[in-house]
């Protein structure tokens, strides 16, 4: 078992990143108020933290997350980004990948999303978001980088022109091969549980805006939202485990079975 946090967190912080612990095998962080957690004391980590994976809070150094499942398109996007200065790529479940940049004028923004197609979309993760740097993927393999992670100060600057051109390039290479499912947007924190059909990555991302220390009724609404969005019971369980009043896996499973008759809630 790799102790990711013990191995890499201090070095990442010295390079300008904002590393925080994430549970092994997870993509999302379900702790309350993780966006404002203080940095760990990297020289005095307890063994529990040492064994955790590492996420980078992307407020100061945003990530371009290429969530595209078509290998040919993903490879073209990788080549495009290489040609404009990105040298190191993080892979999890290939062909999806991510790179990290710097904000123009050091002005953080919230998440920005390209047009979405049936093959996926490009997200810029910013304020209030996180990117897994080192961890075990939920499917059992490790996230990895194609080269040494560079210092933040050496990363390309994410200008509005760069982003506009990248999104336009993605639209052009998709062409009419895939149907568009959503328009580009600047995303902000949701104020209701998800109800459209989403993948587990997107649901885990949205769950970070919900406090697991909630009332029973709110807990049920979140579970129902996950269910009717196409998410797995495991996502609800992982999120629920961070709550002090979590009723336990048996009650969670019993309630999950009722959602197919309750209908989606907004």
C-alpha positions as semicolon CSV with decimal commas, in nm:
position;residue;x (nm);y (nm);z (nm)
1;X;0,000;0,000;0,000
2;X;0,144;0,336;-0,102
3;X;0,145;0,617;0,152
4;X;0,073;0,888;-0,103
5;X;0,036;1,175;0,138
6;X;0,357;1,092;0,319
7;X;0,544;1,052;-0,010
8;X;0,432;1,354;-0,209
9;X;0,230;1,613;-0,013
10;X;0,517;1,818;0,130
11;X;0,695;1,835;-0,206
12;X;0,374;1,946;-0,378
13;X;0,323;2,221;-0,122
14;X;0,680;2,341;-0,175
15;X;0,609;2,358;-0,548
16;X;0,312;2,588;-0,490
17;X;0,022;2,343;-0,482
18;X;-0,246;2,320;-0,214
19;X;-0,248;1,952;-0,110
20;X;-0,513;1,806;0,118
21;X;-0,585;1,443;0,209
22;X;-0,847;1,238;0,027
23;X;-0,960;0,890;0,123
24;X;-0,811;0,600;-0,068
25;X;-1,012;0,497;-0,372
26;X;-1,219;0,816;-0,386
27;X;-1,243;1,103;-0,635
28;X;-1,452;1,339;-0,424
29;X;-1,393;1,479;-0,075
30;X;-1,697;1,441;0,147
31;X;-1,568;1,618;0,459
32;X;-1,751;1,930;0,568
33;X;-1,578;2,258;0,475
34;X;-1,274;2,087;0,321
35;X;-1,221;2,396;0,105
36;X;-1,111;2,588;0,416
37;X;-0,910;2,322;0,596
38;X;-0,563;2,437;0,710
39;X;-0,262;2,268;0,556
40;X;-0,129;1,962;0,734
41;X;0,190;1,972;0,942
42;X;0,387;1,779;0,681
43;X;0,671;1,697;0,923
44;X;0,440;1,546;1,185
45;X;0,174;1,351;0,996
46;X;-0,014;1,086;1,185
47;X;-0,020;0,741;1,029
48;X;-0,385;0,773;0,923
49;X;-0,313;1,083;0,715
50;X;0,011;0,940;0,577
51;X;-0,186;0,660;0,407
52;X;-0,435;0,888;0,235
53;X;-0,432;1,007;-0,124
54;X;-0,368;1,367;-0,226
55;X;-0,599;1,622;-0,385
56;X;-0,502;1,973;-0,489
57;X;-0,742;2,258;-0,413
58;X;-0,763;2,438;-0,745
59;X;-0,846;2,792;-0,634
60;X;-0,492;2,923;-0,693
61;X;-0,379;2,681;-0,965
62;X;-0,671;2,563;-1,181
63;X;-0,692;2,227;-1,354
64;X;-0,809;2,158;-1,708
65;X;-0,991;1,827;-1,670
66;X;-1,045;1,659;-2,007
67;X;-1,337;1,430;-1,929
68;X;-1,358;1,286;-2,281
69;X;-1,409;0,912;-2,338
70;X;-1,330;0,902;-2,711
71;X;-0,962;0,802;-2,729
72;X;-0,898;0,970;-3,063
73;X;-1,046;1,301;-2,950
74;X;-0,867;1,284;-2,614
75;X;-0,536;1,225;-2,791
76;X;-0,595;1,525;-3,017
77;X;-0,668;1,742;-2,714
78;X;-0,353;1,615;-2,543
79;X;-0,147;1,707;-2,850
80;X;-0,313;2,048;-2,869
81;X;-0,229;2,124;-2,507
82;X;0,127;1,998;-2,555
83;X;0,171;2,240;-2,845
84;X;0,073;2,539;-2,629
85;X;0,308;2,465;-2,341
86;X;0,164;2,191;-2,120
87;X;0,428;1,926;-2,054
88;X;0,294;1,700;-1,778
89;X;-0,037;1,516;-1,784
90;X;-0,225;1,333;-1,510
91;X;-0,411;1,017;-1,604
92;X;-0,663;0,816;-1,411
93;X;-0,911;0,624;-1,623
94;X;-0,767;0,668;-1,971
95;X;-0,821;0,831;-2,212
96;X;-0,940;1,101;-1,970
97;X;-0,661;1,326;-1,841
98;X;-0,590;1,657;-1,669
99;X;-0,330;1,934;-1,665
100;X;-0,273;2,222;-1,422
101;X;-0,228;2,590;-1,510
102;X;-0,208;2,935;-1,349
103;X;-0,485;3,194;-1,345
104;X;-0,439;3,506;-1,553
105;X;-0,356;3,797;-1,318
106;X;-0,387;3,552;-1,025
107;X;-0,765;3,602;-1,024
108;X;-0,942;3,274;-0,932
109;X;-1,267;3,177;-1,102
110;X;-1,527;2,913;-1,040
111;X;-1,562;2,604;-1,257
112;X;-1,590;2,668;-1,632
113;X;-1,731;2,404;-1,865
114;X;-1,711;2,353;-2,242
115;X;-1,999;2,240;-2,457
116;X;-2,082;1,886;-2,351
117;X;-2,123;1,603;-2,600
118;X;-2,213;1,238;-2,564
119;X;-1,837;1,169;-2,551
120;X;-1,780;1,411;-2,264
121;X;-1,662;1,766;-2,196
122;X;-1,373;1,979;-2,075
123;X;-1,391;2,135;-1,729
124;X;-1,173;2,403;-1,576
125;X;-1,170;2,334;-1,202
126;X;-1,119;2,649;-0,999
127;X;-1,249;2,805;-0,680
128;X;-1,415;2,551;-0,451
129;X;-1,296;2,254;-0,658
130;X;-1,022;1,992;-0,631
131;X;-0,818;1,761;-0,853
132;X;-0,687;1,423;-0,743
133;X;-0,307;1,433;-0,770
134;X;-0,209;1,093;-0,631
135;X;-0,448;0,821;-0,522
136;X;-0,588;0,483;-0,602
137;X;-0,867;0,514;-0,859
138;X;-1,206;0,364;-0,757
139;X;-1,149;0,102;-1,029
140;X;-0,831;-0,018;-0,856
141;X;-0,546;0,135;-1,056
142;X;-0,333;0,437;-0,961
143;X;-0,355;0,792;-1,088
144;X;-0,022;0,883;-1,242
145;X;0,169;1,170;-1,405
146;X;0,355;1,140;-1,733
147;X;0,652;1,333;-1,593
148;X;0,761;1,511;-1,277
149;X;0,495;1,752;-1,155
150;X;0,628;2,103;-1,235
151;X;0,641;2,404;-1,004
152;X;0,324;2,613;-1,016
153;X;0,526;2,920;-1,115
154;X;0,637;2,743;-1,435
155;X;0,288;2,640;-1,548
156;X;0,118;2,799;-1,852
157;X;-0,115;3,090;-1,781
158;X;-0,482;3,015;-1,838
159;X;-0,590;3,323;-2,035
160;X;-0,941;3,380;-2,164
161;X;-0,804;3,349;-2,518
162;X;-0,642;3,013;-2,443
163;X;-0,966;2,882;-2,299
164;X;-1,181;3,013;-2,584
165;X;-0,947;2,859;-2,841
166;X;-0,936;2,526;-2,656
167;X;-1,314;2,499;-2,638
168;X;-1,345;2,599;-3,006
169;X;-1,090;2,331;-3,101
170;X;-1,289;2,071;-2,907
171;X;-1,610;2,172;-3,086
172;X;-1,432;2,150;-3,421
173;X;-1,284;1,803;-3,372
174;X;-1,611;1,664;-3,236
175;X;-1,798;1,802;-3,538
176;X;-2,111;1,597;-3,601
177;X;-1,970;1,274;-3,458
178;X;-2,151;1,315;-3,126
179;X;-2,470;1,487;-3,018
180;X;-2,435;1,793;-2,796
181;X;-2,604;1,740;-2,461
182;X;-2,534;2,071;-2,280
183;X;-2,407;2,419;-2,361
184;X;-2,087;2,567;-2,224
185;X;-2,124;2,752;-1,895
186;X;-1,954;2,898;-1,594
187;X;-2,072;2,680;-1,307
188;X;-2,141;2,789;-0,952
189;X;-2,238;2,595;-0,643
190;X;-2,566;2,409;-0,687
191;X;-2,840;2,475;-0,436
192;X;-3,035;2,152;-0,491
193;X;-2,945;1,786;-0,529
194;X;-2,870;1,672;-0,884
195;X;-3,162;1,528;-1,081
196;X;-3,036;1,504;-1,443
197;X;-2,848;1,195;-1,558
198;X;-2,483;1,231;-1,452
199;X;-2,179;1,010;-1,420
200;X;-2,028;0,925;-1,081
201;X;-1,750;1,183;-1,123
202;X;-1,998;1,467;-1,168
203;X;-2,220;1,350;-0,884
204;X;-1,919;1,319;-0,649
205;X;-1,818;1,671;-0,749
206;X;-2,162;1,811;-0,670
207;X;-2,182;1,627;-0,339
208;X;-1,892;1,834;-0,208
209;X;-2,139;2,124;-0,179
210;X;-2,364;1,931;0,065
211;X;-2,301;1,893;0,435
212;X;-2,340;1,529;0,550
213;X;-2,416;1,662;0,900
214;X;-2,772;1,731;0,791
215;X;-3,123;1,637;0,898
216;X;-3,269;1,298;0,813
217;X;-3,502;1,452;0,555
218;X;-3,212;1,628;0,381
219;X;-3,011;1,305;0,393
220;X;-3,293;1,122;0,215
221;X;-3,325;1,398;-0,047
222;X;-2,956;1,374;-0,129
223;X;-2,978;0,996;-0,163
224;X;-3,281;1,028;-0,386
225;X;-3,103;1,284;-0,599
226;X;-2,806;1,047;-0,643
227;X;-3,035;0,757;-0,732
228;X;-3,237;0,944;-0,994
229;X;-2,921;1,095;-1,143
230;X;-2,792;0,747;-1,221
231;X;-2,539;0,736;-0,937
232;X;-2,442;0,437;-0,726
233;X;-2,541;0,359;-0,371
234;X;-2,170;0,359;-0,288
235;X;-2,153;0,734;-0,358
236;X;-2,432;0,799;-0,109
237;X;-2,265;0,572;0,146
238;X;-1,925;0,743;0,114
239;X;-2,081;1,086;0,153
240;X;-2,302;0,974;0,442
241;X;-2,014;0,823;0,641
242;X;-1,878;1,173;0,705
243;X;-2,196;1,270;0,895
244;X;-2,216;1,234;1,271
245;X;-2,580;1,114;1,254
246;X;-2,531;0,863;0,969
247;X;-2,790;0,591;1,044
248;X;-2,571;0,314;0,903
249;X;-2,546;0,094;0,593
250;X;-2,852;-0,121;0,664
251;X;-3,090;0,175;0,683
252;X;-2,917;0,336;0,386
253;X;-2,968;0,023;0,173
254;X;-3,332;-0,013;0,281
255;X;-3,404;0,350;0,194
256;X;-3,223;0,321;-0,140
257;X;-3,462;0,044;-0,244
258;X;-3,760;0,278;-0,204
259;X;-3,629;0,545;-0,444
260;X;-3,747;0,366;-0,758
261;X;-4,106;0,445;-0,660
262;X;-4,057;0,788;-0,502
263;X;-3,964;0,973;-0,822
264;X;-3,697;1,243;-0,859
265;X;-3,700;1,538;-0,619
266;X;-3,574;1,888;-0,691
